[in-house]
PDB file of C-alpha atoms and ligand atoms in Angstrom:
ATOM      1  CA  MET S  24      -0.002  -0.058  -0.168  1.00 96.00           C
ATOM      2  CA  ASP S  25       2.921   2.256   0.875  1.00 97.00           C
ATOM      3  CA  ALA S  26       3.832   1.610  -2.890  1.00 96.00           C
ATOM      4  CA  VAL S  27       0.191   2.780  -4.546  1.00 96.00           C
ATOM      5  CA  LYS S  28       0.650   5.776  -2.612  1.00 97.00           C
ATOM      6  CA  SER S  29       4.056   6.737  -3.396  1.00 98.00           C
ATOM      7  CA  PHE S  30       2.977   7.111  -7.037  1.00 94.00           C
ATOM      8  CA  GLY S  31      -0.346   8.878  -6.243  1.00 95.00           C
ATOM      9  CA  GLY S  32      -2.408   5.159  -6.973  1.00 94.00           C
ATOM     10  CA  LYS S  33      -5.831   5.187  -5.989  1.00 93.00           C
ATOM     11  CA  TYR S  34      -6.899   1.255  -6.034  1.00 94.00           C
ATOM     12  CA  ALA S  35      -4.877  -1.936  -5.512  1.00 96.00           C
ATOM     13  CA  THR S  36      -5.969  -5.080  -7.448  1.00 96.00           C
ATOM     14  CA  LEU S  37      -5.098  -8.257  -5.731  1.00 97.00           C
ATOM     15  CA  VAL S  38      -4.908 -12.198  -7.688  1.00 97.00           C
ATOM     16  CA  ALA S  39      -7.492 -13.879  -5.730  1.00 98.00           C
ATOM     17  CA  LYS S  40      -6.529 -16.786  -8.205  1.00 98.00           C
ATOM     18  CA  HIS S  41      -4.294 -17.116 -10.757  1.00 97.00           C
ATOM     19  CA  ASN S  42      -4.472 -20.246 -13.751  1.00 97.00           C
ATOM     20  CA  CYS S  43      -2.802 -22.802 -10.862  1.00 97.00           C
ATOM     21  CA  GLY S  44      -6.672 -22.650  -9.190  1.00 98.00           C
ATOM     22  CA  PHE S  45      -4.673 -21.583  -6.001  1.00 98.00           C
ATOM     23  CA  THR S  46      -7.273 -19.717  -4.214  1.00 98.00           C
ATOM     24  CA  THR S  47      -6.214 -16.752  -1.277  1.00 98.00           C
ATOM     25  CA  TRP S  48      -8.854 -16.871   0.414  1.00 98.00           C
ATOM     26  CA  PRO S  49     -10.407 -19.588   2.105  1.00 98.00           C
ATOM     27  CA  THR S  50     -13.921 -20.770  -0.795  1.00 98.00           C
ATOM     28  CA  LYS S  51     -16.228 -22.827   1.189  1.00 98.00           C
ATOM     29  CA  VAL S  52     -17.160 -24.506  -2.593  1.00 98.00           C
ATOM     30  CA  ASN S  53     -17.903 -27.702  -2.957  1.00 98.00           C
ATOM     31  CA  PHE S  54     -18.470 -29.905  -6.093  1.00 98.00           C
ATOM     32  CA  LYS S  55     -19.265 -33.312  -7.453  1.00 98.00           C
ATOM     33  CA  ASP S  56     -16.552 -34.799  -9.271  1.00 96.00           C
ATOM     34  CA  VAL S  57     -16.233 -37.690 -12.393  1.00 94.00           C
ATOM     35  CA  ALA S  58     -16.872 -40.359  -9.184  1.00 94.00           C
ATOM     36  CA  GLY S  59     -20.391 -38.458  -8.379  1.00 96.00           C
ATOM     37  CA  GLU S  60     -18.745 -37.479  -5.047  1.00 97.00           C
ATOM     38  CA  THR S  61     -18.844 -34.607  -3.615  1.00 98.00           C
ATOM     39  CA  VAL S  62     -15.479 -32.776  -2.961  1.00 98.00           C
ATOM     40  CA  PRO S  63     -14.623 -29.334  -1.227  1.00 98.00           C
ATOM     41  CA  TYR S  64     -12.426 -27.128  -3.355  1.00 98.00           C
ATOM     42  CA  ASN S  65      -9.720 -27.923  -1.082  1.00 97.00           C
ATOM     43  CA  TYR S  66      -6.916 -26.483  -3.046  1.00 98.00           C
ATOM     44  CA  THR S  67      -6.864 -22.939  -0.836  1.00 98.00           C
ATOM     45  CA  ILE S  68      -5.213 -20.641   1.725  1.00 98.00           C
ATOM     46  CA  ALA S  69      -6.792 -22.784   4.350  1.00 98.00           C
ATOM     47  CA  GLN S  70      -4.702 -25.974   3.515  1.00 97.00           C
ATOM     48  CA  SER S  71      -1.448 -24.030   2.710  1.00 97.00           C
ATOM     49  CA  PRO S  72       1.038 -23.129   6.273  1.00 96.00           C
ATOM     50  CA  VAL S  73      -0.844 -19.707   6.793  1.00 93.00           C
ATOM     51  CA  HIS S  74      -3.704 -21.644   6.687  1.00 94.00           C
ATOM     52  CA  GLY S  75      -6.573 -19.237   9.107  1.00 95.00           C
ATOM     53  CA  LYS S  76      -5.967 -16.206   7.508  1.00 96.00           C
ATOM     54  CA  ASP S  77      -7.947 -14.893   4.570  1.00 98.00           C
ATOM     55  CA  VAL S  78      -5.187 -12.932   2.271  1.00 97.00           C
ATOM     56  CA  ILE S  79      -8.102 -11.288   0.274  1.00 98.00           C
ATOM     57  CA  GLN S  80      -9.969 -10.185   3.621  1.00 98.00           C
ATOM     58  CA  SER S  81      -6.472  -8.367   5.132  1.00 98.00           C
ATOM     59  CA  PHE S  82      -5.414  -6.916   1.600  1.00 98.00           C
ATOM     60  CA  VAL S  83      -9.432  -5.507   1.360  1.00 98.00           C
ATOM     61  CA  GLN S  84      -8.882  -3.709   5.110  1.00 98.00           C
ATOM     62  CA  SER S  85      -5.433  -2.412   3.831  1.00 98.00           C
ATOM     63  CA  THR S  86      -6.607  -0.730   1.102  1.00 97.00           C
ATOM     64  CA  ASP S  87      -9.533   0.417   3.332  1.00 97.00           C
ATOM     65  CA  LYS S  88      -7.549   2.056   6.062  1.00 98.00           C
ATOM     66  CA  TYR S  89      -5.184   4.293   3.009  1.00 97.00           C
ATOM     67  CA  GLY S  90      -8.666   4.937   1.406  1.00 96.00           C
ATOM     68  CA  PHE S  91      -7.967   3.150  -1.639  1.00 96.00           C
ATOM     69  CA  GLY S  92     -10.451   1.261  -3.554  1.00 96.00           C
ATOM     70  CA  HIS S  93      -9.593  -2.313  -4.284  1.00 97.00           C
ATOM     71  CA  GLY S  94     -10.122  -5.031  -6.578  1.00 97.00           C
ATOM     72  CA  PHE S  95      -9.877  -8.470  -7.902  1.00 98.00           C
ATOM     73  CA  TYR S  96      -8.132 -10.911 -10.170  1.00 98.00           C
ATOM     74  CA  TYR S  97      -9.727 -14.027 -10.891  1.00 98.00           C
ATOM     75  CA  SER S  98      -9.119 -15.673 -14.412  1.00 96.00           C
ATOM     76  CA  VAL S  99     -12.506 -17.737 -15.275  1.00 96.00           C
ATOM     77  CA  VAL S 100     -10.577 -19.819 -18.456  1.00 96.00           C
ATOM     78  CA  VAL S 101      -8.046 -21.348 -16.865  1.00 97.00           C
ATOM     79  CA  ASN S 102      -7.925 -23.917 -13.859  1.00 98.00           C
ATOM     80  CA  ASN S 103      -4.512 -26.648 -13.797  1.00 97.00           C
ATOM     81  CA  TYR S 104      -6.329 -27.745 -10.510  1.00 98.00           C
ATOM     82  CA  LEU S 105      -9.379 -28.837 -11.773  1.00 98.00           C
ATOM     83  CA  ASN S 106      -7.624 -29.572 -15.580  1.00 97.00           C
ATOM     84  CA  VAL S 107      -9.032 -27.194 -17.365  1.00 97.00           C
ATOM     85  CA  GLN S 108      -7.752 -24.586 -19.908  1.00 96.00           C
ATOM     86  CA  LEU S 109      -9.673 -22.426 -22.510  1.00 95.00           C
ATOM     87  CA  ALA S 110     -13.019 -22.754 -20.118  1.00 96.00           C
ATOM     88  CA  HIS S 111     -13.368 -26.781 -20.716  1.00 96.00           C
ATOM     89  CA  VAL S 112     -11.740 -29.510 -18.605  1.00 97.00           C
ATOM     90  CA  ARG S 113      -9.439 -31.164 -20.908  1.00 96.00           C
ATOM     91  CA  ASN S 114      -9.975 -34.692 -22.881  1.00 89.00           C
ATOM     92  CA  GLU S 115      -6.897 -36.260 -20.937  1.00 85.00           C
ATOM     93  CA  THR S 116      -5.980 -37.935 -17.979  1.00 85.00           C
ATOM     94  CA  ALA S 117      -5.866 -35.671 -14.784  1.00 85.00           C
ATOM     95  CA  ALA S 118      -2.142 -35.921 -13.634  1.00 91.00           C
ATOM     96  CA  PRO S 119      -1.515 -36.406  -9.788  1.00 93.00           C
ATOM     97  CA  GLY S 120      -3.238 -33.680  -7.510  1.00 92.00           C
ATOM     98  CA  GLN S 121      -5.783 -32.792 -10.341  1.00 96.00           C
ATOM     99  CA  VAL S 122      -9.227 -33.513  -9.250  1.00 96.00           C
ATOM    100  CA  GLY S 123     -11.797 -35.296 -12.443  1.00 95.00           C
ATOM    101  CA  ILE S 124     -14.833 -32.973 -13.355  1.00 97.00           C
ATOM    102  CA  THR S 125     -17.410 -32.129 -15.867  1.00 97.00           C
ATOM    103  CA  THR S 126     -16.859 -29.187 -17.788  1.00 97.00           C
ATOM    104  CA  ASP S 127     -20.400 -27.666 -16.623  1.00 97.00           C
ATOM    105  CA  VAL S 128     -19.635 -28.329 -13.050  1.00 98.00           C
ATOM    106  CA  TYR S 129     -16.674 -26.640 -13.673  1.00 98.00           C
ATOM    107  CA  ASN S 130     -18.633 -23.739 -14.470  1.00 98.00           C
ATOM    108  CA  ASP S 131     -20.913 -23.590 -11.400  1.00 98.00           C
ATOM    109  CA  ILE S 132     -17.554 -23.724  -9.176  1.00 98.00           C
ATOM    110  CA  VAL S 133     -16.145 -20.235 -11.496  1.00 98.00           C
ATOM    111  CA  PHE S 134     -20.078 -18.710 -10.656  1.00 98.00           C
ATOM    112  CA  GLU S 135     -19.820 -20.219  -7.320  1.00 98.00           C
ATOM    113  CA  GLN S 136     -16.510 -18.903  -6.315  1.00 98.00           C
ATOM    114  CA  LEU S 137     -17.126 -15.195  -7.922  1.00 98.00           C
ATOM    115  CA  GLU S 138     -20.269 -14.801  -5.822  1.00 98.00           C
ATOM    116  CA  GLU S 139     -17.835 -15.437  -2.612  1.00 98.00           C
ATOM    117  CA  LEU S 140     -15.580 -12.790  -4.009  1.00 98.00           C
ATOM    118  CA  TRP S 141     -17.921 -10.297  -5.295  1.00 98.00           C
ATOM    119  CA  GLY S 142     -20.578 -10.904  -2.823  1.00 98.00           C
ATOM    120  CA  ASN S 143     -18.390 -11.128   0.914  1.00 98.00           C
ATOM    121  CA  TYR S 144     -15.315  -8.425   0.517  1.00 98.00           C
ATOM    122  CA  GLY S 145     -17.110  -4.915  -0.670  1.00 97.00           C
ATOM    123  CA  ASN S 146     -17.714  -2.767  -3.862  1.00 96.00           C
ATOM    124  CA  LEU S 147     -14.757  -3.845  -6.288  1.00 97.00           C
ATOM    125  CA  THR S 148     -13.330  -1.157  -8.465  1.00 96.00           C
ATOM    126  CA  GLU S 149     -11.539  -2.984 -11.119  1.00 95.00           C
ATOM    127  CA  ILE S 150     -12.201  -6.469 -11.832  1.00 96.00           C
ATOM    128  CA  TRP S 151      -9.729  -8.745 -14.138  1.00 95.00           C
ATOM    129  CA  PHE S 152     -10.872 -11.842 -16.128  1.00 89.00           C
ATOM    130  CA  ASP S 153      -7.209 -12.144 -17.931  1.00 86.00           C
ATOM    131  CA  GLY S 154      -7.910 -14.332 -20.718  1.00 85.00           C
ATOM    132  CA  GLY S 155     -11.454 -13.465 -21.250  1.00 87.00           C
ATOM    133  CA  TYR S 156     -14.978 -15.728 -20.569  1.00 91.00           C
ATOM    134  CA  SER S 157     -16.390 -18.268 -22.637  1.00 91.00           C
ATOM    135  CA  GLY S 158     -19.691 -18.097 -23.975  1.00 90.00           C
ATOM    136  CA  GLU S 159     -20.986 -20.751 -22.192  1.00 94.00           C
ATOM    137  CA  GLN S 160     -19.934 -18.852 -18.951  1.00 94.00           C
ATOM    138  CA  LYS S 161     -21.380 -15.310 -19.976  1.00 93.00           C
ATOM    139  CA  GLU S 162     -24.956 -14.688 -19.159  1.00 94.00           C
ATOM    140  CA  ARG S 163     -24.407 -16.028 -15.399  1.00 96.00           C
ATOM    141  CA  ILE S 164     -21.136 -13.731 -15.142  1.00 95.00           C
ATOM    142  CA  GLN S 165     -23.060 -10.594 -16.656  1.00 95.00           C
ATOM    143  CA  ALA S 166     -26.214 -11.193 -14.428  1.00 96.00           C
ATOM    144  CA  LEU S 167     -24.001 -11.154 -11.452  1.00 97.00           C
ATOM    145  CA  LEU S 168     -22.119  -8.673 -12.172  1.00 96.00           C
ATOM    146  CA  HIS S 169     -25.168  -6.105 -12.579  1.00 95.00           C
ATOM    147  CA  LYS S 170     -26.394  -7.589  -9.013  1.00 97.00           C
ATOM    148  CA  ALA S 171     -23.130  -7.712  -6.999  1.00 97.00           C
ATOM    149  CA  GLN S 172     -20.705  -5.182  -8.570  1.00 97.00           C
ATOM    150  CA  PRO S 173     -22.623  -2.908 -10.990  1.00 94.00           C
ATOM    151  CA  ASP S 174     -20.089  -0.020 -10.471  1.00 93.00           C
ATOM    152  CA  ALA S 175     -16.986  -1.766 -10.855  1.00 95.00           C
ATOM    153  CA  VAL S 176     -14.812  -1.049 -14.459  1.00 93.00           C
ATOM    154  CA  ILE S 177     -13.344  -5.149 -16.412  1.00 93.00           C
ATOM    155  CA  PHE S 178     -10.712  -5.518 -17.491  1.00 91.00           C
ATOM    156  CA  ASN S 179     -10.704  -8.062 -20.456  1.00 87.00           C
ATOM    157  CA  GLY S 180     -14.357  -8.066 -20.584  1.00 87.00           C
ATOM    158  CA  CYS S 181     -14.794  -7.975 -24.169  1.00 84.00           C
ATOM    159  CA  GLN S 182     -14.462 -10.571 -26.832  1.00 79.00           C
ATOM    160  CA  ASP S 183     -12.972 -10.255 -30.083  1.00 76.00           C
ATOM    161  CA  ASP S 184     -16.154  -9.822 -31.807  1.00 79.00           C
ATOM    162  CA  GLY S 185     -17.003  -6.566 -29.649  1.00 77.00           C
ATOM    163  CA  THR S 186     -18.832  -7.228 -27.406  1.00 83.00           C
ATOM    164  CA  CYS S 187     -18.503  -7.200 -23.688  1.00 87.00           C
ATOM    165  CA  VAL S 188     -19.805  -8.457 -20.279  1.00 89.00           C
ATOM    166  CA  SER S 189     -19.664  -4.889 -18.881  1.00 88.00           C
ATOM    167  CA  ASP S 190     -20.985  -1.361 -20.715  1.00 85.00           C
ATOM    168  CA  LYS S 191     -17.428  -0.390 -18.532  1.00 89.00           C
ATOM    169  CA  SER S 192     -15.604  -2.727 -19.845  1.00 88.00           C
ATOM    170  CA  ILE S 193     -11.420  -1.820 -20.629  1.00 87.00           C
ATOM    171  CA  ARG S 194      -8.511  -3.023 -22.598  1.00 81.00           C
ATOM    172  CA  TRP S 195      -4.875  -4.232 -21.954  1.00 81.00           C
ATOM    173  CA  ILE S 196      -2.508  -1.664 -22.316  1.00 82.00           C
ATOM    174  CA  GLY S 197      -0.805  -3.491 -25.172  1.00 83.00           C
ATOM    175  CA  ASN S 198       2.401  -3.984 -23.498  1.00 86.00           C
ATOM    176  CA  GLU S 199       3.834  -5.662 -20.007  1.00 86.00           C
ATOM    177  CA  LEU S 200       5.674  -3.375 -19.380  1.00 88.00           C
ATOM    178  CA  GLY S 201       3.630  -1.474 -16.784  1.00 79.00           C
ATOM    179  CA  HIS S 202       3.653   1.599 -18.929  1.00 81.00           C
ATOM    180  CA  ALA S 203       1.230   2.725 -22.284  1.00 82.00           C
ATOM    181  CA  GLU S 204       2.356   5.592 -24.602  1.00 83.00           C
ATOM    182  CA  GLU S 205       1.471   9.398 -23.607  1.00 85.00           C
ATOM    183  CA  GLU S 206      -1.397   9.900 -24.169  1.00 84.00           C
ATOM    184  CA  ASN S 207      -3.202   6.884 -24.416  1.00 81.00           C
ATOM    185  CA  TRP S 208      -6.754   6.563 -22.764  1.00 78.00           C
ATOM    186  CA  SER S 209      -9.607   3.206 -22.738  1.00 78.00           C
ATOM    187  CA  THR S 210     -12.979   5.353 -21.419  1.00 72.00           C
ATOM    188  CA  TYR S 211     -16.196   3.430 -20.745  1.00 67.00           C
ATOM    189  CA  VAL S 212     -19.642   4.735 -21.064  1.00 54.00           C
ATOM    190  CA  SER S 213     -21.346   4.139 -17.375  1.00 49.00           C
ATOM    191  CA  ILE S 214     -24.771   3.765 -17.831  1.00 48.00           C
ATOM    192  CA  THR S 215     -25.230   4.925 -14.042  1.00 46.00           C
ATOM    193  CA  TRP S 216     -23.164   8.030 -15.257  1.00 46.00           C
ATOM    194  CA  LEU S 217     -26.064   8.566 -17.796  1.00 49.00           C
ATOM    195  CA  LYS S 218     -29.059   8.298 -15.939  1.00 51.00           C
ATOM    196  CA  ARG S 219     -27.444  10.251 -13.312  1.00 49.00           C
ATOM    197  CA  ASN S 220     -27.190  13.127 -15.935  1.00 49.00           C
ATOM    198  CA  ASP S 221     -30.408  12.428 -18.161  1.00 52.00           C
ATOM    199  CA  SER S 222     -32.480  15.284 -17.263  1.00 46.00           C
ATOM    200  CA  ASN S 223     -29.168  17.500 -18.923  1.00 41.00           C
TER     201      ASN S 223
HETATM  202  C1  LIG K1771      -8.203 -33.233  -1.368  1.00 92.62           C
HETATM  203  O1  LIG K1771      -9.176 -32.847  -2.051  1.00 92.62           O
HETATM  204  C2  LIG K1771      -9.389 -34.451  -3.195  1.00 92.62           C
HETATM  205  C3  LIG K1771     -10.385 -34.979  -3.194  1.00 92.62           C
HETATM  206  O2  LIG K1771     -10.934 -34.762  -3.164  1.00 92.62           O
HETATM  207  C4  LIG K1771      -7.933 -35.664  -2.120  1.00 92.62           C
HETATM  208  O3  LIG K1771      -7.617 -36.645  -3.313  1.00 92.62           O
HETATM  209  C5  LIG K1771      -7.213 -35.113  -0.969  1.00 92.62           C
HETATM  210  O4  LIG K1771      -6.605 -35.323  -0.522  1.00 92.62           O
HETATM  211  C6  LIG K1771      -7.244 -33.811  -0.550  1.00 92.62           C
HETATM  212  N1  LIG K1771      -6.331 -32.697  -0.414  1.00 92.62           N
HETATM  213  C7  LIG K1771      -6.501 -32.240   1.284  1.00 92.62           C
HETATM  214  C8  LIG K1771      -5.513 -31.152   1.481  1.00 92.62           C
HETATM  215  O5  LIG K1771      -7.689 -32.112   2.078  1.00 92.62           O
HETATM  216  C1  LIG K1772     -10.502 -37.500 -25.818  1.00 92.62           C
HETATM  217  O1  LIG K1772      -9.295 -38.235 -26.953  1.00 92.62           O
HETATM  218  C2  LIG K1772      -9.245 -39.345 -26.979  1.00 92.62           C
HETATM  219  C3  LIG K1772      -8.270 -40.042 -27.068  1.00 92.62           C
HETATM  220  O2  LIG K1772      -7.567 -39.238 -28.460  1.00 92.62           O
HETATM  221  C4  LIG K1772     -10.667 -39.534 -28.434  1.00 92.62           C
HETATM  222  O3  LIG K1772     -10.465 -41.113 -28.189  1.00 92.62           O
HETATM  223  C5  LIG K1772     -11.874 -39.407 -27.486  1.00 92.62           C
HETATM  224  O4  LIG K1772     -12.699 -39.587 -28.569  1.00 92.62           O
HETATM  225  C6  LIG K1772     -12.060 -38.170 -27.274  1.00 92.62           C
HETATM  226  N1  LIG K1772     -13.301 -37.384 -26.652  1.00 92.62           N
HETATM  227  C7  LIG K1772     -13.179 -36.120 -26.877  1.00 92.62           C
HETATM  228  C8  LIG K1772     -14.741 -36.004 -26.000  1.00 92.62           C
HETATM  229  O5  LIG K1772     -13.195 -35.618 -27.173  1.00 92.62           O
HETATM  230  C1  LIG K1773     -21.678  -0.302  -2.386  1.00 92.62           C
HETATM  231  O1  LIG K1773     -21.989   0.831  -3.872  1.00 92.62           O
HETATM  232  C2  LIG K1773     -23.511   0.516  -3.668  1.00 92.62           C
HETATM  233  C3  LIG K1773     -23.833   1.229  -4.604  1.00 92.62           C
HETATM  234  O2  LIG K1773     -23.907   1.164  -5.960  1.00 92.62           O
HETATM  235  C4  LIG K1773     -23.754   1.810  -2.345  1.00 92.62           C
HETATM  236  O3  LIG K1773     -24.950   1.931  -2.435  1.00 92.62           O
HETATM  237  C5  LIG K1773     -23.182   0.681  -1.540  1.00 92.62           C
HETATM  238  O4  LIG K1773     -23.438   2.248   0.258  1.00 92.62           O
HETATM  239  C6  LIG K1773     -22.055   0.814  -1.582  1.00 92.62           C
HETATM  240  N1  LIG K1773     -21.195   0.474  -0.252  1.00 92.62           N
HETATM  241  C7  LIG K1773     -20.139   0.657   0.641  1.00 92.62           C
HETATM  242  C8  LIG K1773     -19.608  -0.534   1.476  1.00 92.62           C
HETATM  243  O5  LIG K1773     -19.392   1.297   0.093  1.00 92.62           O
HETATM  244  C1  LIG K1774      -3.414   2.249 -26.882  1.00 92.62           C
HETATM  245  O1  LIG K1774      -2.454   1.296 -26.741  1.00 92.62           O
HETATM  246  C2  LIG K1774      -3.473   0.198 -27.767  1.00 92.62           C
HETATM  247  C3  LIG K1774      -3.537  -1.013 -26.967  1.00 92.62           C
HETATM  248  O2  LIG K1774      -1.625  -1.345 -27.613  1.00 92.62           O
HETATM  249  C4  LIG K1774      -3.119   0.494 -28.637  1.00 92.62           C
HETATM  250  O3  LIG K1774      -3.609  -0.364 -29.703  1.00 92.62           O
HETATM  251  C5  LIG K1774      -3.126   1.887 -29.471  1.00 92.62           C
HETATM  252  O4  LIG K1774      -2.522   2.031 -30.453  1.00 92.62           O
HETATM  253  C6  LIG K1774      -2.375   3.126 -28.640  1.00 92.62           C
HETATM  254  N1  LIG K1774      -2.364   4.215 -28.917  1.00 92.62           N
HETATM  255  C7  LIG K1774      -2.243   5.306 -28.823  1.00 92.62           C
HETATM  256  C8  LIG K1774      -2.752   7.396 -29.620  1.00 92.62           C
HETATM  257  O5  LIG K1774      -1.106   4.818 -28.484  1.00 92.62           O
END
């Protein structure tokens, strides 16, 4: 947070789950594996040496303390723990440690974990999909966004065909170097803002 403050940042975005599938919050989600058995999503902070902590919660407390907004990264198209690439369970035998599921079950897990992340940790300034989302996921994600985080801006919220999951989608700056050429803006048209200013 001191680093964010030092460059005049207004909010911070934390990785809640990257492609490996490990969640930095203790998710409560259970699901049916390919054998039909209900099992816990047990690749989380709760099974790690720092069990008992919720890194997401600590992060939100820190951003609040500094008066910053907060956001989360959660990749919805890759999960190595569940053998998922491109939003589909791979057609290959699960490696040791991976849990076999169907793609439908995978999409339920994504949705339920997003419900936890978007429902239990306050208002998000920014949400990162990274790698986008699949057509099968779009409708539910869109509805949940609308219900739980209507004001968040969405990184990677548009598909190649130009359709977006939110009217507040923002784009990649085009490199991984951490800076963009000046001036280079990614703007969105906020329906909320338009409504508020309707009378003008
Ligand atoms: C997690 O769940 C899997 C599948 O049920 C099981 O094989 C594994 O032992 C569990 N791991 C932990 C740390 O509980
Ligand atoms: C999965 O791969 C095996 C072996 O290559 C193939 O026989 C099978 O048809 C594939 N299944 C699907 C659903 O693609
Ligand atoms: C979250 O945003 C909504 C408006 O979308 C507002 O009503 C609510 O008070 C905010 N909650 C917090 C904790 O800031
Ligand atoms: C801004 O960044 C985008 C994404 O890399 C790029 O396509 C665009 O050309 C850039 N615009 C300017 C004016 O540099």
